[in-house]
Amino acid sequence: MTTSIRLRMILAMDLLVVAVGVVVGVLAIRSAGREIERKLVLEAVSNAASLIRESNLPLASDALLQRVGRVLGAEVASGPVDAARIDASSLDSTRRHQLEVALAHKSPPVDVSLAGKSYRIASTVVSTRAGAHAVPNSRLYVLVAQERIDAATRTAARDIALATLGAIAAATVLAVVLSFTISRPITRLAQRMDELARQTQAAPMGADAPPANAAAAVGRHSPAELAHLARSFDRLMGQLAQARGEIARSAGLASLGKLAASVAHELRNPLSGIRMNAQVLAEEQQRSDRPDPSVDLIIREIDRIDLYLQEMLALAASGRTEAPATTGSPVRLDELADAVVELVAGRARHAGVEIERSYDPSAPPALADANRIRQVVLNLLLNALEATPRGGRVTLAVEPCGQAAVRFSVRDSGGGVREGLDVFEPFVSTREEGAGLGLYICRQIVQAGGGRIGYDSTPAGATFWIELPREA
């Protein structure tokens, strides 16, 4: 059978107080008994001797010793120092004789029984004077009834027992309070863990895990160890949520890789036929001396698409989630951007969006893979056109970026990017119909070429930019 922490603390505290109380109580009662005996017997005889000595009272007077006995609450007797004889006392004749018999056996005895009643005896030598003459020394005896000592001892023991019971009660109350300060945060932490387990189990794979907030559950005034445990639990849950997201993304990318490989393989066959027919058409136009630049553009774009599909096949076959690193060659980003603008010019006119170009003549060529960066520029421009409302404007810019990079940017006049949204993560899109892979692939391509990609967003629009190494 398991018991709660609260009950264990209460029992442990009470047992400790009881054990300590019993030990201390026994020692205290013994000490109190000795102290009571000392005060009632030893101090009594000492005080009586001092009174008689200072007042020079006669010890041979029964009446005097009876009065002293009433003051002390004890029996008093006196006799010679060197004989077992009682000259005067507050005792009756029977007890007086019994005392003389006891003194004859042991002088002076510690305790004695007179007429069936037990007494504790203390004695001292007293010297007095009669005028100018010294009286021979006498021994003063004080007999305190044992029942009086026992009654005083019982009273002290009762007081000690009551104090011990009060300490046990106070310890119980303290244990209850302390147990609540420990058990309550633990209970709240356990309830929060159970709730998180249910929520996590019910959440689909890839969904954001609920925040742990264990530190808030245990409260600010919980013990330091529990607060540390709650913070550690929060960190652990955060790491588990991150790992869960990584697993979900990896699973999605793996499925996407298989789909991409299948789609790429199926697209390459019709693309080959289209390119072949476009090549034949271009050759016929050359023979008839009527070349059409659009046919050459179709062939170049088919080659670029074919190269892109080859990379997708290679990426899916290798199981990697990032684009392979590339070595760049000099690329004029302004010329590459102009070529991309020609591709989307018709789409921009149809959408009612103006494309503006702002190229810095001093911008040097970038070191990059032209075909891959062309794909990035096209993706960024298409996203800008879709984000810009009719009548808006998209601005392309190329400019130097420090001493080691060239910057290309696309600024739209849409509503900006929602705060807290990482648009470069896979399957994250600002459009309901978007797959959420375009910017992810752009980031892989740019980073594989040693560059950087990012964006700046305001309510008036967003600016996406890439920075590539410049030609030395």
Coordinates of C-alpha atoms in Angstrom, one line a residue, residues 78-87 96-109 139 141:
S78 CA 18.2 17.9 66.9
G79 CA 20.7 16.0 68.9
P80 CA 24.4 15.7 69.7
V81 CA 26.9 15.3 66.9
D82 CA 28.6 12.3 68.4
A83 CA 25.6 10.3 69.8
A84 CA 22.5 8.6 68.3
R85 CA 20.2 10.6 70.5
I86 CA 17.4 13.1 69.9
D87 CA 17.3 16.0 72.4
R96 CA 11.1 10.1 67.9
H97 CA 12.1 6.7 69.3
Q98 CA 12.0 5.2 65.8
L99 CA 14.3 7.9 64.6
E100 CA 16.8 7.3 67.4
V101 CA 16.8 3.6 66.4
A102 CA 17.5 4.5 62.8
L103 CA 20.3 6.8 63.8
A104 CA 21.9 4.0 65.9
H105 CA 22.1 1.8 62.8
K106 CA 23.3 4.4 60.4
S107 CA 24.2 8.0 61.2
P108 CA 22.8 9.9 59.5
P109 CA 20.5 7.8 57.2
R139 CA 23.2 18.2 64.6
Y141 CA 17.8 16.9 61.2

